[in-house]
CSV table of C-alpha atoms in Angstrom, one decimal:
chain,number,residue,atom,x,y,z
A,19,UNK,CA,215.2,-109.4,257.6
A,20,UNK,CA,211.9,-110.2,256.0
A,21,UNK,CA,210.9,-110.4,252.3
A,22,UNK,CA,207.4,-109.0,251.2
A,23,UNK,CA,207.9,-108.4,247.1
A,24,UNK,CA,210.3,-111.5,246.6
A,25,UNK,CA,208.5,-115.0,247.1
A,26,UNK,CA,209.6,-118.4,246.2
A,27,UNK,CA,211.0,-117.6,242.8
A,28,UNK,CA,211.8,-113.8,242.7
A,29,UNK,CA,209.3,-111.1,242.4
A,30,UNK,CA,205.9,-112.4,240.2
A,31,UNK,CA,202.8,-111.1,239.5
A,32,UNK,CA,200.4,-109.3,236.9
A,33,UNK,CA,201.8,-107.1,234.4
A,34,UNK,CA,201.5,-103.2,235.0
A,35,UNK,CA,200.0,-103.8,238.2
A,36,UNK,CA,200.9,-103.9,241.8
A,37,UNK,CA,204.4,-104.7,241.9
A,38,UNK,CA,204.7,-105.6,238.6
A,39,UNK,CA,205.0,-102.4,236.4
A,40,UNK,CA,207.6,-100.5,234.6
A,41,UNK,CA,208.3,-98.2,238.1
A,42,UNK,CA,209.3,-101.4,240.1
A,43,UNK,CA,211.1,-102.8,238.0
A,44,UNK,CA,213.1,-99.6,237.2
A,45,UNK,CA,213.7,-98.9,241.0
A,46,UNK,CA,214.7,-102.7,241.5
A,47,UNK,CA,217.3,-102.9,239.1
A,48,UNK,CA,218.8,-99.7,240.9
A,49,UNK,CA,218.7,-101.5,244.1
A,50,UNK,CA,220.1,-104.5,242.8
A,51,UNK,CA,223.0,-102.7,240.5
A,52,UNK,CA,223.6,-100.7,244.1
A,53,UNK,CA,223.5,-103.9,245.9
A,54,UNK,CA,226.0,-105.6,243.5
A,55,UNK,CA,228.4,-102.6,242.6
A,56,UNK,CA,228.7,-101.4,246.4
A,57,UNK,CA,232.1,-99.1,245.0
A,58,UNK,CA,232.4,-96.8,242.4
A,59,UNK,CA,234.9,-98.6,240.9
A,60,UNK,CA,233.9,-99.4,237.4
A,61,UNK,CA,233.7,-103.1,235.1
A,62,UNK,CA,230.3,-104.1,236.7
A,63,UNK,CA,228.3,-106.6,234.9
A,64,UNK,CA,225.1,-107.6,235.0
A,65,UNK,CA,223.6,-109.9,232.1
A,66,UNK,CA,219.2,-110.0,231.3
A,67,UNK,CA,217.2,-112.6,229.7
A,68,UNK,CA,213.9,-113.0,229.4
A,69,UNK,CA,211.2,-115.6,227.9
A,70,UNK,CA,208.7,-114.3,224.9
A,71,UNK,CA,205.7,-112.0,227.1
A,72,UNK,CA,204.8,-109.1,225.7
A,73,UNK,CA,206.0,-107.1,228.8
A,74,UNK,CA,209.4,-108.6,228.8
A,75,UNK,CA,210.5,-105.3,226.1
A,76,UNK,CA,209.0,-103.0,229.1
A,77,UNK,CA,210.8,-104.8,232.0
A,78,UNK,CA,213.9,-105.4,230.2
A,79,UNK,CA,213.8,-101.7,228.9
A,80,UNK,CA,213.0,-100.5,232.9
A,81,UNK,CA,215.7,-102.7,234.4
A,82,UNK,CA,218.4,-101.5,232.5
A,83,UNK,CA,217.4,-98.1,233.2
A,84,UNK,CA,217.4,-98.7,237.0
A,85,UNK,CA,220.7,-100.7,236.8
A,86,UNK,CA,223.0,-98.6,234.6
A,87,UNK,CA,221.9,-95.5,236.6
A,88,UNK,CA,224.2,-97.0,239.9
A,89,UNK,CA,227.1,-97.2,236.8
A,90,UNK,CA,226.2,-101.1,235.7
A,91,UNK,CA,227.1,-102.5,232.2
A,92,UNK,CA,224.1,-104.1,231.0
A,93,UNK,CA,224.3,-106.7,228.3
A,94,UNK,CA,221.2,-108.2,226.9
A,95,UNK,CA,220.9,-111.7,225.7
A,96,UNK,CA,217.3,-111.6,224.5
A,97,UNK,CA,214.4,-114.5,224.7
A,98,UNK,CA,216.8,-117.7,226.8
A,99,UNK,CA,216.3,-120.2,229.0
A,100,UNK,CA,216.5,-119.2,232.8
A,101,UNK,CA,219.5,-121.9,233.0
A,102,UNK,CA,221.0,-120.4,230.2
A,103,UNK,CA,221.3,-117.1,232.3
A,104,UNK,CA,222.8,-119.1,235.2
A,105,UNK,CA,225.2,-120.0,233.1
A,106,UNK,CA,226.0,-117.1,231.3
A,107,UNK,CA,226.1,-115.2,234.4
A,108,UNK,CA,229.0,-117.4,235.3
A,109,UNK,CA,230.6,-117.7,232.0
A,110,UNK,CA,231.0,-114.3,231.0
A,111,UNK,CA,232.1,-113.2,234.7
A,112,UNK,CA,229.0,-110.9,235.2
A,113,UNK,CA,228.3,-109.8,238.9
A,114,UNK,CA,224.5,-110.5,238.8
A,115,UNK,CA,222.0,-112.3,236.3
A,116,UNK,CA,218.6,-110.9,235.7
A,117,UNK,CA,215.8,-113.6,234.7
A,118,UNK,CA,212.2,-111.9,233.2
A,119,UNK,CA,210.0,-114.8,233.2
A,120,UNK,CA,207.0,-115.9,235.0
A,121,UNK,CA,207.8,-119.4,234.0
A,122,UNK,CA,204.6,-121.7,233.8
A,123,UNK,CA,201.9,-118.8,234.6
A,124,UNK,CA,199.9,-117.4,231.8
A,125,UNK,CA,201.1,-114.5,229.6
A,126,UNK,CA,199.6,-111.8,231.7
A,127,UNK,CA,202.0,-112.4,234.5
A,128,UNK,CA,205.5,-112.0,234.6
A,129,UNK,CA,208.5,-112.0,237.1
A,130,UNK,CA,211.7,-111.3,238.0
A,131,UNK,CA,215.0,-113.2,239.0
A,132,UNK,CA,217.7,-113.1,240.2
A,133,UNK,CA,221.4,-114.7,239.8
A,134,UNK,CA,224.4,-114.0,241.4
A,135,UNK,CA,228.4,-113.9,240.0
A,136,UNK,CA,228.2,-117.9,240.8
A,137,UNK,CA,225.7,-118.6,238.6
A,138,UNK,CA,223.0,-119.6,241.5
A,139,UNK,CA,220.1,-117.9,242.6
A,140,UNK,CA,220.1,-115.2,245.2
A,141,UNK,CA,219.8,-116.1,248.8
A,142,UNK,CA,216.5,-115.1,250.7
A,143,UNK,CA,218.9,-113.3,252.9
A,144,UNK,CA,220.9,-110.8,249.5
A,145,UNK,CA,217.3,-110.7,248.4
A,146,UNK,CA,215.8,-109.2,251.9
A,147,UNK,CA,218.6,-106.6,251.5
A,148,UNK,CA,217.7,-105.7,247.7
A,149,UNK,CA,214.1,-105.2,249.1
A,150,UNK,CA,215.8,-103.1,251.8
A,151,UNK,CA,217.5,-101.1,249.4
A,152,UNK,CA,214.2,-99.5,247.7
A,153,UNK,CA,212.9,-98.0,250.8
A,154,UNK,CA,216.4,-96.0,251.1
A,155,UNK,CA,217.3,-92.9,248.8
A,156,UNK,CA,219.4,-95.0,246.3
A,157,UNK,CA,222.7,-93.7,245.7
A,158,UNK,CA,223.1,-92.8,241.7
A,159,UNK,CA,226.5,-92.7,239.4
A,160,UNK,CA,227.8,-89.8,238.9
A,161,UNK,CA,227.2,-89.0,235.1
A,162,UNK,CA,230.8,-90.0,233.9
A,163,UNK,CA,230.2,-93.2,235.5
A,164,UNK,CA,226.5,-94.4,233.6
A,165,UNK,CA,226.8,-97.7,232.7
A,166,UNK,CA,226.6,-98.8,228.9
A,167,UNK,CA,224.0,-101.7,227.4
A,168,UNK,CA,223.8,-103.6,224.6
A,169,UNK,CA,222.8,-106.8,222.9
A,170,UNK,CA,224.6,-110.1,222.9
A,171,UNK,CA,224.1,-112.1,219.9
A,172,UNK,CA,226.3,-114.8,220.9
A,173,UNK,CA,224.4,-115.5,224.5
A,174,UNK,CA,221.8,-118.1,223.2
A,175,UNK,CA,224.7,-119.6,220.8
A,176,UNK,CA,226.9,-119.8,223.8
A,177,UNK,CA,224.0,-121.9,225.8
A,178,UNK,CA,222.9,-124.3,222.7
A,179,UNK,CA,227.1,-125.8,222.7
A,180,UNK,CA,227.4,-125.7,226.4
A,181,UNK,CA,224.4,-127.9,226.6
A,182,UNK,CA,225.1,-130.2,223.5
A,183,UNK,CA,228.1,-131.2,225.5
A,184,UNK,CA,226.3,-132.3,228.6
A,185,UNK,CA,224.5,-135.3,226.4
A,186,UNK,CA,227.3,-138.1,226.6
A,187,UNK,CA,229.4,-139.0,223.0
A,188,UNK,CA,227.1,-142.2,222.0
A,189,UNK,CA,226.4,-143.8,218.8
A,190,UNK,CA,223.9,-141.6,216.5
A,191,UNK,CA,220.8,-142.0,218.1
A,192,UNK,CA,217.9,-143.3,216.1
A,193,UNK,CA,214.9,-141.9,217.7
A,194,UNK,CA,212.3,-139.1,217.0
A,195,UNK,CA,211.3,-136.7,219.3
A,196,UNK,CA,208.5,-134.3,220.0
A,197,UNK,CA,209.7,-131.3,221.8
A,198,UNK,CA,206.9,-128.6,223.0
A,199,UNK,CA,208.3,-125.3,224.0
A,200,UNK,CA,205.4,-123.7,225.3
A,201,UNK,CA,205.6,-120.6,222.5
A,202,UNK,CA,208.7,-119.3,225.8
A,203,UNK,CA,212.4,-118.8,225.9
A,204,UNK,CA,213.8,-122.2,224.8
A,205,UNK,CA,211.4,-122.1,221.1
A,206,UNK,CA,214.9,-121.3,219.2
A,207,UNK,CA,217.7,-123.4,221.7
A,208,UNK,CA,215.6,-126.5,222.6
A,209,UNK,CA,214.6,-128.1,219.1
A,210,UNK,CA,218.6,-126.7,217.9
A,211,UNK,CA,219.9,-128.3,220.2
A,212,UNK,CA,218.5,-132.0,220.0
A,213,UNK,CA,218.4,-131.5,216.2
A,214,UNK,CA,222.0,-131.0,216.0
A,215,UNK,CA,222.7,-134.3,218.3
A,216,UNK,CA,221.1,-136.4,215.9
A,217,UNK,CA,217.5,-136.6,216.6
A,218,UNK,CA,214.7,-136.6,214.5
A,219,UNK,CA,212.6,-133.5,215.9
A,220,UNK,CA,209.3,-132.7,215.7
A,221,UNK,CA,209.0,-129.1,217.2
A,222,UNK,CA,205.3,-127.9,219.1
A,223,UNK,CA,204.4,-124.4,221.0
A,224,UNK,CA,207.7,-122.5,218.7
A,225,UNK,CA,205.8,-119.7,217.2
A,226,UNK,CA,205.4,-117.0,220.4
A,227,UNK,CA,203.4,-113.7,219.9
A,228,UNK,CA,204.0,-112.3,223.3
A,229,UNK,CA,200.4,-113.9,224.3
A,230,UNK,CA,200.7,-117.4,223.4
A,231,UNK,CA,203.3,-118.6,226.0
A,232,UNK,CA,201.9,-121.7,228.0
A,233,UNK,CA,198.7,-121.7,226.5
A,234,UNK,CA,197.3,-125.1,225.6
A,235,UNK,CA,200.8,-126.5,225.6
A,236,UNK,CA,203.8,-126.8,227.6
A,237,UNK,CA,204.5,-128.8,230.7
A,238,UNK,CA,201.5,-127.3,232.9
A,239,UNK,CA,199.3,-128.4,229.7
A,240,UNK,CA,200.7,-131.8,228.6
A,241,UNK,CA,197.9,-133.1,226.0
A,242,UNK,CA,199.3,-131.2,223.2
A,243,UNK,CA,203.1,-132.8,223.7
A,244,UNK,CA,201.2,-136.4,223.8
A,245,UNK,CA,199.1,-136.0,221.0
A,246,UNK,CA,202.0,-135.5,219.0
A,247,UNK,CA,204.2,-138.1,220.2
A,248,UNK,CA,201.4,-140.4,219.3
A,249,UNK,CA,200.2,-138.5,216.2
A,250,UNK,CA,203.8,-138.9,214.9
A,251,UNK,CA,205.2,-141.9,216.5
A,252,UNK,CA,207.0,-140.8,218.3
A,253,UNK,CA,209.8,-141.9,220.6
A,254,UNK,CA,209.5,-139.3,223.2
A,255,UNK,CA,208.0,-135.9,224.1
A,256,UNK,CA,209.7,-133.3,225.8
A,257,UNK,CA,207.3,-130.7,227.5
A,258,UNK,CA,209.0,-127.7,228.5
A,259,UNK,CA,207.4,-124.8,230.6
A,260,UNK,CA,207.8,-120.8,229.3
A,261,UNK,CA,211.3,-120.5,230.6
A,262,UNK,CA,212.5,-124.5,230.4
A,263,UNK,CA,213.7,-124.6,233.6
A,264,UNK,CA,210.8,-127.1,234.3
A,265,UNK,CA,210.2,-130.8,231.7
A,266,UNK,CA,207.4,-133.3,231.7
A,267,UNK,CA,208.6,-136.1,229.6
A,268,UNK,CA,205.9,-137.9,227.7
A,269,UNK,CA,206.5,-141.8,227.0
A,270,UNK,CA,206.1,-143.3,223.6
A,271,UNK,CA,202.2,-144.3,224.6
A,272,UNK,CA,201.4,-140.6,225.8
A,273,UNK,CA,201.8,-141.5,229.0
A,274,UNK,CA,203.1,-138.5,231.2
A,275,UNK,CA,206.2,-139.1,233.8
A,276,UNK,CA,206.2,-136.0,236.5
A,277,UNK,CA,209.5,-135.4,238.1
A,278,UNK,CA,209.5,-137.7,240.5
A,279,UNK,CA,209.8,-140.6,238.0
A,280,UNK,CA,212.3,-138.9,236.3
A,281,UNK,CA,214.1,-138.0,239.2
A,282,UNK,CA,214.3,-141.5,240.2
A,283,UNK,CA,215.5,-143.3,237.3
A,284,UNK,CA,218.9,-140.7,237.3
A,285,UNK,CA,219.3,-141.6,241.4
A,286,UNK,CA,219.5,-145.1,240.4
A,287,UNK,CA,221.5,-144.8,236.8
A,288,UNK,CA,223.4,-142.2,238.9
A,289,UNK,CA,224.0,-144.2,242.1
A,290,UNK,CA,225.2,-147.5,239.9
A,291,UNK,CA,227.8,-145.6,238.0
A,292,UNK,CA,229.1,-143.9,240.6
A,293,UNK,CA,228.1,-140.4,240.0
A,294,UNK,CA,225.3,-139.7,242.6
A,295,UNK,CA,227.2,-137.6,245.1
A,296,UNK,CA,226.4,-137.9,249.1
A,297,UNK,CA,224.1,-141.1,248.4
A,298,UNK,CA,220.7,-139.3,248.4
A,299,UNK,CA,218.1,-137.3,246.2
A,300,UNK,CA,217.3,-134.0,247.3
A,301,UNK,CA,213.6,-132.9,246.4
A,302,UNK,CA,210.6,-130.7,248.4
A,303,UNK,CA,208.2,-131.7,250.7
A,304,UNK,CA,205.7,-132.5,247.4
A,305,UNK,CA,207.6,-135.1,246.5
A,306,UNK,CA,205.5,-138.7,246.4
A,307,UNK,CA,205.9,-141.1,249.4
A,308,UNK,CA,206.5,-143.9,246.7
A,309,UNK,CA,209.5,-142.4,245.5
A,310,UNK,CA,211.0,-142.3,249.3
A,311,UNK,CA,210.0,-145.5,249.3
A,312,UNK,CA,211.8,-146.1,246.2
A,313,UNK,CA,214.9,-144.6,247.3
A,314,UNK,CA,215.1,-146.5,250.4
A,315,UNK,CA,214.9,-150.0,248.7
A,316,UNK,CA,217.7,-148.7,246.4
A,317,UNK,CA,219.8,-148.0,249.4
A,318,UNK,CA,219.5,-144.3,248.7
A,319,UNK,CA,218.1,-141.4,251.0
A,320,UNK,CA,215.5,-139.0,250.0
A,321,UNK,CA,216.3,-135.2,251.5
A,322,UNK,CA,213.1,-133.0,251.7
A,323,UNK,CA,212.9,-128.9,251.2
A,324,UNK,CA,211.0,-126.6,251.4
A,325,UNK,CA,208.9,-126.0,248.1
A,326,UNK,CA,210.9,-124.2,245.4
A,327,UNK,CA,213.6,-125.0,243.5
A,328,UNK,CA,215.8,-122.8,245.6
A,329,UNK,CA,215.5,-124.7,248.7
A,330,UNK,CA,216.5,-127.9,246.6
A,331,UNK,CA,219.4,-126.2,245.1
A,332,UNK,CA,220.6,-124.8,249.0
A,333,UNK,CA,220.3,-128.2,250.3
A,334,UNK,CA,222.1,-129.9,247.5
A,335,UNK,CA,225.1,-127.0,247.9
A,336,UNK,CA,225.1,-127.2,252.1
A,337,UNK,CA,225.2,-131.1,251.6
A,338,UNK,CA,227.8,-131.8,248.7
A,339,UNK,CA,224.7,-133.3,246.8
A,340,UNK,CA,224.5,-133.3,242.7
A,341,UNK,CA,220.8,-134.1,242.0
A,342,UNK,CA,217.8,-132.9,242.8
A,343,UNK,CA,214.7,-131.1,242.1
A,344,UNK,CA,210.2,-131.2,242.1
A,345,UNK,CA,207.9,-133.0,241.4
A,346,UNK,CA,206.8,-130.2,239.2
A,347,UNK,CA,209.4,-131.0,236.4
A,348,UNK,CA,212.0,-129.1,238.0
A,349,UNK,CA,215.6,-131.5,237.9
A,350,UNK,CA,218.6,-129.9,239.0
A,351,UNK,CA,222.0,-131.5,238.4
A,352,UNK,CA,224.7,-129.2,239.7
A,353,UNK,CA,227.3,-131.1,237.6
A,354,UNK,CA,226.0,-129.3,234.8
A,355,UNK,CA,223.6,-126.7,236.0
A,356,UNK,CA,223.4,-124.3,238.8
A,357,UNK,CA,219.0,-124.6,238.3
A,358,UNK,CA,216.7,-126.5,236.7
A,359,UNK,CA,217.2,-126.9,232.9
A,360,UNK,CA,214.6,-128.8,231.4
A,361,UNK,CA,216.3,-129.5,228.5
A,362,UNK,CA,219.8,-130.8,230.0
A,363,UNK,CA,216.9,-133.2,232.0
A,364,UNK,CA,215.5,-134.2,228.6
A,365,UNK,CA,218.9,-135.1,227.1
A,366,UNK,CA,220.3,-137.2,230.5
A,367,UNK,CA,216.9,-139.3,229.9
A,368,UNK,CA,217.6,-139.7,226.4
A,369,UNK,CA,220.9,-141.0,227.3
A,370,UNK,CA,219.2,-143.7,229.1
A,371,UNK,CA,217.5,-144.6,226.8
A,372,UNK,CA,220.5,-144.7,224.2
A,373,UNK,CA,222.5,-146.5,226.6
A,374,UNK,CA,220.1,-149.2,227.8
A,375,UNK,CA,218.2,-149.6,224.8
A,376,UNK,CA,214.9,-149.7,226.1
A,377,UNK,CA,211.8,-147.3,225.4
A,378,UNK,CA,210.8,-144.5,227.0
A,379,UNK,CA,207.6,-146.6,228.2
A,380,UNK,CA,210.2,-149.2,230.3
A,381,UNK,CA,212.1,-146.2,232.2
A,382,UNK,CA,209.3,-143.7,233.0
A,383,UNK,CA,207.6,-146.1,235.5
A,384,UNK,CA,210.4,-146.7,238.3
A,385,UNK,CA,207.8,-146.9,241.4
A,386,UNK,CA,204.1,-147.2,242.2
A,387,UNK,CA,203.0,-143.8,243.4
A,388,UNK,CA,200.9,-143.5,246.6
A,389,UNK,CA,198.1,-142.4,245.4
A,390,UNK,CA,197.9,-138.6,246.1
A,391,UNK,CA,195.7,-135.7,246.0
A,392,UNK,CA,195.8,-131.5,245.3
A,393,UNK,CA,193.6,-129.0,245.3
A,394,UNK,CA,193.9,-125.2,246.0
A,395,UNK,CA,191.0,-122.7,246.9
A,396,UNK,CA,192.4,-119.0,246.3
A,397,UNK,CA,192.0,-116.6,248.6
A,398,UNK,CA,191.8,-112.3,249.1
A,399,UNK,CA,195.0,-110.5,250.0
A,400,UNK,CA,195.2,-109.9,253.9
A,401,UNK,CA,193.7,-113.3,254.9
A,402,UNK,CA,195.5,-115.4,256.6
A,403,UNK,CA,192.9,-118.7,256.7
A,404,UNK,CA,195.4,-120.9,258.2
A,405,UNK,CA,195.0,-119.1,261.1
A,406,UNK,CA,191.6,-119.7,261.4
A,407,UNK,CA,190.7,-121.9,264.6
A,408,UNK,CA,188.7,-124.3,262.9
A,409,UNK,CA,191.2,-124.6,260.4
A,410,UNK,CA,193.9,-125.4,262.7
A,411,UNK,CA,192.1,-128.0,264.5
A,412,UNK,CA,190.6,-129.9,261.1
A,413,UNK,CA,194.6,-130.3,259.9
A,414,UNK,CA,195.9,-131.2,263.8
A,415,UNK,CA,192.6,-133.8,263.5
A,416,UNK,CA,193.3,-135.1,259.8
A,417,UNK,CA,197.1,-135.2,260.9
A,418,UNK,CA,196.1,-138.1,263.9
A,419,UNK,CA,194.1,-140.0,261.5
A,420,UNK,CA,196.7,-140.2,258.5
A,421,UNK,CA,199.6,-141.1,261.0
A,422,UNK,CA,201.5,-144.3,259.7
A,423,UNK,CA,199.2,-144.6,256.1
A,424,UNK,CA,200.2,-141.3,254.7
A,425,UNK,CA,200.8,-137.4,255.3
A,426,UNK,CA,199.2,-134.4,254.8
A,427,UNK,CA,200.6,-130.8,253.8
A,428,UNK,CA,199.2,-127.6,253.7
A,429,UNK,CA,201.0,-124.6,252.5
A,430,UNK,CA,200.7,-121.2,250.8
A,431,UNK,CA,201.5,-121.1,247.3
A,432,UNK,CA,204.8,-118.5,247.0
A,433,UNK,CA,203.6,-117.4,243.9
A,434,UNK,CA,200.0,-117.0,243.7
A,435,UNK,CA,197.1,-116.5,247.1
A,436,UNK,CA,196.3,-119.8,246.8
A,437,UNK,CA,196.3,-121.9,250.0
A,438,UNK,CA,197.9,-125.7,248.4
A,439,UNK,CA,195.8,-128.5,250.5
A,440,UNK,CA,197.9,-131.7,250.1
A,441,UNK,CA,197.3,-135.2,251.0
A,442,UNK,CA,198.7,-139.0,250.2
A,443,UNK,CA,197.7,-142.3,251.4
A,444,UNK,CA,197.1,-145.7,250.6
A,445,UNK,CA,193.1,-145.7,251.4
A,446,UNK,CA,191.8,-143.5,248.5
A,447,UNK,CA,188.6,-143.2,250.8
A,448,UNK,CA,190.8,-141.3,253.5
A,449,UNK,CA,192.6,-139.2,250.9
A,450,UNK,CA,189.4,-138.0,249.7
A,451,UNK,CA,188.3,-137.2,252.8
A,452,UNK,CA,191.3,-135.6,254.1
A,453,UNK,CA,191.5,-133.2,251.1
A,454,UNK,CA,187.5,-132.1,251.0
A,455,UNK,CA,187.4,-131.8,254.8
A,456,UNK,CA,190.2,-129.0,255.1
A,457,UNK,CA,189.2,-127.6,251.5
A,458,UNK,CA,185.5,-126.7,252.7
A,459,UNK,CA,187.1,-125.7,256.3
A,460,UNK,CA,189.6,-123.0,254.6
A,461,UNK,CA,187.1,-121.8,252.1
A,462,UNK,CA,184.6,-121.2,255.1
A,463,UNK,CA,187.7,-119.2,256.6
A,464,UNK,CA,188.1,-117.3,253.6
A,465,UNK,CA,184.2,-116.7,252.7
């Protein structure tokens, strides 16, 4: 069964247009309360959270109409993290979790995801039959049988202990930190939390409007987290996206450390105490060949996905692994989160730093990256440019000439028309060539 409104990371898109508006979003929460509560029996759950946009009040408002029309009982949790809705779904025994959030994109978009009872996100398969669903006459409750909503003060109180406990009982830790919340869900929980540990916090990005979320700050717009750390002195900056299920952790120089660093300084800390589970790292297919590399000369393996956090998480559940995530700033550690949760990342890298002593400086450089390049050229809904012939035999071509000195990826982007043109190797003459050679062929394919 095929998925055409769900991509990578639920459903995404402008607000109030195509399939982001109010009616969507209203006929989507009655598939999914339908899909969930497939009895009439009642006790049904379903918990919503949402980051700071502006349309969150309309989707929220839509969903819960769509959701306690098939007799679900909607409770409300208000601006959280997306892991805080993974684990709340869980915790308080709900059958579903409802994410509004477009994460990093700008305030216009927004989104919609999806949990299930387990705390995890939703199959591509349980999402294919939700899409299903809304092209059938959904069945309704019958009147007696409407489910109830209301607010939960306690939700975002109930996240902020939960992830206190995760940061290991050490000696009160010394250090100042900048933390930038990108004006989205975690502007309340994140500096609360590290405040109430010990540190020294220096909060950026925690005064949302509804338009401010991920502009100028934030993890997809680092400057204003390292201008701090340095303005302030910083030990470290922690640069959240709009729903903080994403970090970019910014050294005591300014310096920025992308997930893959990050991700390889917990395989090792991990793999020398005995915690890494199944001996290997799971991350996508845009993770850099220096941290396989890495991995290797540790004695580790590196698993590759799929892009999306998603695939990480289904590879880490199919193969008993604990840690994983993107080079985007998603970590996942499925000891203490079923997603990324940029904040529990934050606090296992302030543990290291507790624990060994050393600055943030010394632990965000744990391999020489090959170097690597990225560039995407947008393109009008019902091309398909990688189809194109010339296309085809440019990448096939490019392919032969990077084999054994690097690798080459092209994909589409699963949450905006953007074709993602890919390339690392050692010869920054080749990479540049690589990149500008299938760039102009799929913008010629798309002209």
């Amino acid at each position: 069964m095929s998925r055409k409104l769900f991509g990578t990371d639920g459903v995404r898109g402008e607000a109030n247009s195509g399939n982001m508006t109010a009616e969507m979003a209203l006929r989507l929460g009655a598939a999914a309360g339908r899909y969930f509560r497939q009895d009439d029996s009642r006790g049904h759950r379903v918990v919503i959270g949402k980051d700071t946009r502006l349309s969150g009040y309309m989707f929220e408002n839509a969903l819960t109409a769509g959701l306690t029309s098939t007799g679900m009982n909607v409770l409300l949790l208000g601006p959280v993290p997306t892991p805080a809705v993974g684990y709340l779904t869980r915790s308080m025994r709900a059958d579903l979790g409802i994410m509004i959030s477009a994460s990093h994109n700008p305030a216009k978009d927004n989104g919609i995801k999806f949990f299930g009872p387990d705390g995890f996100k939703l199959s591509d398969e349980a999402e294919a039959e939700i899409e299903a669903l809304l092209d059938t006459e959904i069945r309704l409750a019958k009147p007696e049988n409407i489910g109830r909503a209301k607010r939960i003060d306690d939700g975002l109180g109930r996240y902020v202990e939960y992830a206190k406990t995760t940061f290991p009982k050490l000696h009160k830790p010394d250090l100042k930190v900048v933390v930038d919340c990108a004006n989205g869900a975690a502007y309340r929980a994140a500096p609360d939390v590290l405040w109430e540990l010990g540190f020294d916090v220096i909060p950026v990005g925690v005064s949302p409007d509804g338009r401010n979320i991920n502009l100028n700050c934030g993890s997809t717009h680092t400057q204003t987290c390292a201008e701090a750390v340095v303005a302030h002195g910083a030990d470290l900056g922690i640069s959240l996206d709009g729903d903080a299920d994403r970090v970019m952790i910014i050294d005591e120089t300014g310096h920025v450390a992308d997930g893959d660093q990050i991700m390889a300084l917990f395989a090792k800390r991990w793999a020398e105490s005995g915690q890494l589970a199944g001996g290997a790292l799971v991350a996508t297919v845009m993770s850099n060949l220096g941290l396989e590399r890495f991995l290797q000369a540790e004695g580790l393996r590196l698993e590759r996905t799929a892009v999306g956090d998603r695939y990480v998480v289904e590879r880490m559940r199919a193969g008993g692994f604990n840690l994983g995530g993107e080079q985007s700033g998603h970590i996942v550690m499925t000891d203490y989160a079923t997603t990324g949760d940029g904040l529990m990342a934050g606090l296992q890298f302030l543990a290291a730093m507790v624990e060994t002593g050393s600055r943030a400086s010394e632990l965000v450089r744990q391999f020489e990256t090959v170097p690597q390049m990225l560039k995407n050229v947008r393109y009008q809904s019902g091309q398909e440019p990688l189809s194109d012939q010339n296309v085809e035999n440019l990448i096939a071509a490019t392919e032969a000439k990077l084999a054994g000195q690097g690798r080459l990826l092209i994909r589409k982007s699963g949450t905006e028309p953007l074709i993602r043109v890919m390339a690392e190797c050692e010869d920054e003459a080749l990479l540049l060539e690589a990149v500008d050679g299938i760039v102009a062929a799929v913008e010629a394919a798309t002209a």
